[in-house]
Amino acid sequence: MKINRTTQLIAAAVLGVALAGVGVAGPAVADDDPENGIDVSVTIEPNTTPGQVSMTVADNGGVSLQEDGSNAAARQFVGTLPTVTVTDSRRPEEIPAGDFWAVVGQASQFTATSGSAPPIGPQYLGWRPRLLSDSSTGAVEAGEPVSSVISDGSGAPTVGLQGQELLVSTANSADEIGTWQVNADLALRTPVDVAAGEYHSTVTLSLFNQS
C-alpha cells in the first residue's frame, strides 16, 4: 500500500499543474495503463543557415546640404549621411582566419539641374565618419575624415570623395560579431565664385567582406 500511495501522490501533483483553476474534486487516481499515455516527440534539426555580413541604409529622402561655415576661402554646405547599419550574423566557427569587412563611399560629381552651370567635382565633398554604436572590443572603427580639396583646416587629407574612402571597418571579423551603426558629417567646400544653381550628386556605399 505504501507503493500505491506514493504513485497516487505523484499523479495528483502532475494533474494539479495541468488543471490549475479547473476545480477538480477529490484526489486523482493514477492510471497505469500504458495505452493511455501520450508520447510527445520533436525532431530539432541543426541550424544550418549560414550567417552573413550585411549592410542597410536608413530610409531617407536624400541629403539636402545647407550653407553653413562659409568664409573668404570657400563656400561651405553641410549635412549628415543617413545612418548605415552593418550586421555580422556569423558564428565564430564560420569566420575564416584573417577575415575582415569594410564599408567605403564614393561620390559622383555634382551636376546642375539647369545644365548651364559647370559640374562640381566629388573632390570638393568631404566627410567625417562617426560610429554611433559601441564597439565592445574596439575592433570596429569609423574611417578617418577626409576634407574637400579646399581644406577645412582640420588637417584631414584634402582628397574629398572622388575615390573610395573608408566609412567603417574591422581589421579582423572574429574579434567582434554583432550590429553597428555609423553615419558621417558631410561638408561640400567649393570656390567662392561657384555658379549659383541646384546641384545633385550620388554617394555610393559598398560593403566588402574578404578573407
Tab-separated table of C-alpha atoms in Angstrom, residues 37-181:
chain	number	residue	atom	x	y	z
A	37	GLY	CA	-0.090	7.597	-22.305
A	38	ILE	CA	0.590	10.189	-24.997
A	39	ASP	CA	4.062	10.252	-26.492
A	40	VAL	CA	5.236	13.754	-27.361
A	41	SER	CA	8.256	13.955	-29.641
A	42	VAL	CA	10.098	16.576	-31.655
A	43	THR	CA	12.995	16.399	-34.051
A	44	ILE	CA	15.157	19.525	-33.990
A	45	GLU	CA	17.433	19.810	-36.986
A	46	PRO	CA	20.779	21.595	-36.713
A	47	ASN	CA	20.679	25.278	-37.555
A	48	THR	CA	22.428	25.184	-40.921
A	49	THR	CA	21.502	28.674	-42.137
A	50	PRO	CA	24.857	30.386	-42.579
A	51	GLY	CA	25.382	33.817	-41.120
A	52	GLN	CA	26.479	36.719	-43.249
A	53	VAL	CA	27.760	40.276	-43.234
A	54	SER	CA	25.140	42.718	-44.492
A	55	MET	CA	24.610	46.468	-44.793
A	56	THR	CA	21.447	48.574	-44.803
A	57	VAL	CA	20.883	52.321	-45.124
A	58	ALA	CA	18.133	54.036	-43.146
A	59	ASP	CA	15.097	55.173	-45.118
A	60	ASN	CA	15.781	58.645	-46.393
A	61	GLY	CA	14.738	61.180	-48.974
A	62	GLY	CA	18.302	62.108	-49.767
A	63	VAL	CA	20.529	64.664	-48.072
A	64	SER	CA	19.967	68.369	-48.649
A	65	LEU	CA	23.160	70.272	-47.874
A	66	GLN	CA	22.711	73.674	-46.269
A	67	GLU	CA	25.166	76.568	-46.324
A	68	ASP	CA	26.975	76.925	-43.023
A	69	GLY	CA	30.562	77.945	-42.266
A	70	SER	CA	31.373	79.772	-45.493
A	71	ASN	CA	34.323	82.166	-45.364
A	72	ALA	CA	36.706	84.023	-47.636
A	73	ALA	CA	38.382	80.749	-48.648
A	74	ALA	CA	35.322	78.725	-49.628
A	75	ARG	CA	31.588	78.406	-49.571
A	76	GLN	CA	30.612	75.508	-47.327
A	77	PHE	CA	27.443	73.382	-47.372
A	78	VAL	CA	26.861	70.739	-44.706
A	79	GLY	CA	24.577	67.784	-43.932
A	80	THR	CA	24.534	64.311	-42.384
A	81	LEU	CA	24.745	60.948	-44.124
A	82	PRO	CA	21.776	58.675	-43.253
A	83	THR	CA	22.534	56.014	-40.659
A	84	VAL	CA	24.235	52.945	-42.088
A	85	THR	CA	23.851	49.613	-40.256
A	86	VAL	CA	26.327	46.763	-40.626
A	87	THR	CA	25.375	43.359	-39.207
A	88	ASP	CA	27.622	40.314	-38.892
A	89	SER	CA	25.392	37.337	-38.032
A	90	ARG	CA	28.020	34.647	-38.496
A	91	ARG	CA	29.055	32.244	-35.765
A	92	PRO	CA	32.724	32.285	-34.744
A	93	GLU	CA	33.354	28.924	-36.409
A	94	GLU	CA	32.045	30.305	-39.724
A	95	ILE	CA	34.616	33.093	-39.899
A	96	PRO	CA	37.824	32.225	-41.781
A	97	ALA	CA	41.142	33.279	-40.318
A	98	GLY	CA	42.095	36.774	-41.430
A	99	ASP	CA	38.549	37.670	-42.487
A	100	PHE	CA	37.667	41.373	-42.468
A	101	TRP	CA	34.939	43.693	-43.739
A	102	ALA	CA	34.760	47.363	-44.689
A	103	VAL	CA	32.235	49.906	-45.961
A	104	VAL	CA	33.569	52.524	-48.357
A	105	GLY	CA	31.932	55.508	-50.023
A	106	GLN	CA	32.491	57.423	-53.215
A	107	ALA	CA	30.673	60.441	-54.674
A	108	SER	CA	29.828	61.334	-58.245
A	109	GLN	CA	30.250	64.860	-59.492
A	110	PHE	CA	27.594	67.441	-58.639
A	111	THR	CA	25.695	68.359	-61.775
A	112	ALA	CA	23.414	71.358	-62.076
A	113	THR	CA	19.749	70.712	-62.868
A	114	SER	CA	19.711	73.676	-65.237
A	115	GLY	CA	22.530	72.222	-67.299
A	116	SER	CA	24.202	75.603	-67.698
A	117	ALA	CA	26.457	75.644	-64.627
A	118	PRO	CA	29.669	73.598	-64.763
A	119	PRO	CA	29.714	70.491	-62.537
A	120	ILE	CA	31.350	70.429	-59.115
A	121	GLY	CA	33.793	67.554	-58.784
A	122	PRO	CA	33.465	64.947	-55.996
A	123	GLN	CA	36.834	66.072	-54.640
A	124	TYR	CA	35.026	69.062	-53.134
A	125	LEU	CA	32.858	66.847	-50.895
A	126	GLY	CA	34.430	65.657	-47.648
A	127	TRP	CA	33.111	63.663	-44.721
A	128	ARG	CA	33.771	62.853	-41.083
A	129	PRO	CA	32.538	59.304	-40.228
A	130	ARG	CA	31.106	58.717	-36.763
A	131	LEU	CA	30.478	55.317	-35.107
A	132	LEU	CA	27.103	55.501	-33.342
A	133	SER	CA	27.223	52.065	-31.690
A	134	ASP	CA	29.633	50.903	-29.025
A	135	SER	CA	32.332	48.506	-30.147
A	136	SER	CA	32.761	46.125	-27.218
A	137	THR	CA	36.352	45.308	-28.175
A	138	GLY	CA	37.338	48.391	-30.135
A	139	ALA	CA	37.816	46.201	-33.221
A	140	VAL	CA	35.156	48.069	-35.222
A	141	GLU	CA	36.180	51.625	-36.064
A	142	ALA	CA	34.877	54.538	-38.101
A	143	GLY	CA	37.022	55.681	-41.007
A	144	GLU	CA	39.277	58.704	-40.890
A	145	PRO	CA	37.833	62.054	-42.042
A	146	VAL	CA	38.677	63.480	-45.440
A	147	SER	CA	38.367	67.135	-46.398
A	148	SER	CA	37.412	68.864	-49.609
A	149	VAL	CA	40.376	69.798	-51.788
A	150	ILE	CA	39.758	73.208	-50.302
A	151	SER	CA	40.997	72.403	-46.814
A	152	ASP	CA	38.626	72.704	-43.887
A	153	GLY	CA	41.586	73.447	-41.600
A	154	SER	CA	41.320	70.187	-39.670
A	155	GLY	CA	44.437	68.622	-41.126
A	156	ALA	CA	42.404	65.838	-42.762
A	157	PRO	CA	43.616	64.676	-46.200
A	158	THR	CA	42.321	67.056	-48.871
A	159	VAL	CA	41.126	64.425	-51.328
A	160	GLY	CA	37.337	64.535	-50.978
A	161	LEU	CA	35.212	61.564	-52.022
A	162	GLN	CA	36.495	61.274	-55.583
A	163	GLY	CA	37.912	57.838	-54.677
A	164	GLN	CA	36.646	55.144	-52.322
A	165	GLU	CA	37.033	56.385	-48.749
A	166	LEU	CA	36.522	54.290	-45.616
A	167	LEU	CA	33.305	54.755	-43.640
A	168	VAL	CA	33.646	51.893	-41.120
A	169	SER	CA	35.595	48.637	-40.888
A	170	THR	CA	37.080	45.889	-38.780
A	171	ALA	CA	40.558	44.503	-39.354
A	172	ASN	CA	39.629	41.053	-38.028
A	173	SER	CA	35.982	39.931	-38.127
A	174	ALA	CA	36.485	37.223	-35.495
A	175	ASP	CA	37.337	39.842	-32.860
A	176	GLU	CA	33.745	41.067	-32.633
A	177	ILE	CA	30.382	39.904	-34.002
A	178	GLY	CA	27.183	41.926	-33.877
A	179	THR	CA	25.496	45.047	-35.274
A	180	TRP	CA	26.924	48.546	-35.604
A	181	GLN	CA	25.570	51.850	-36.833
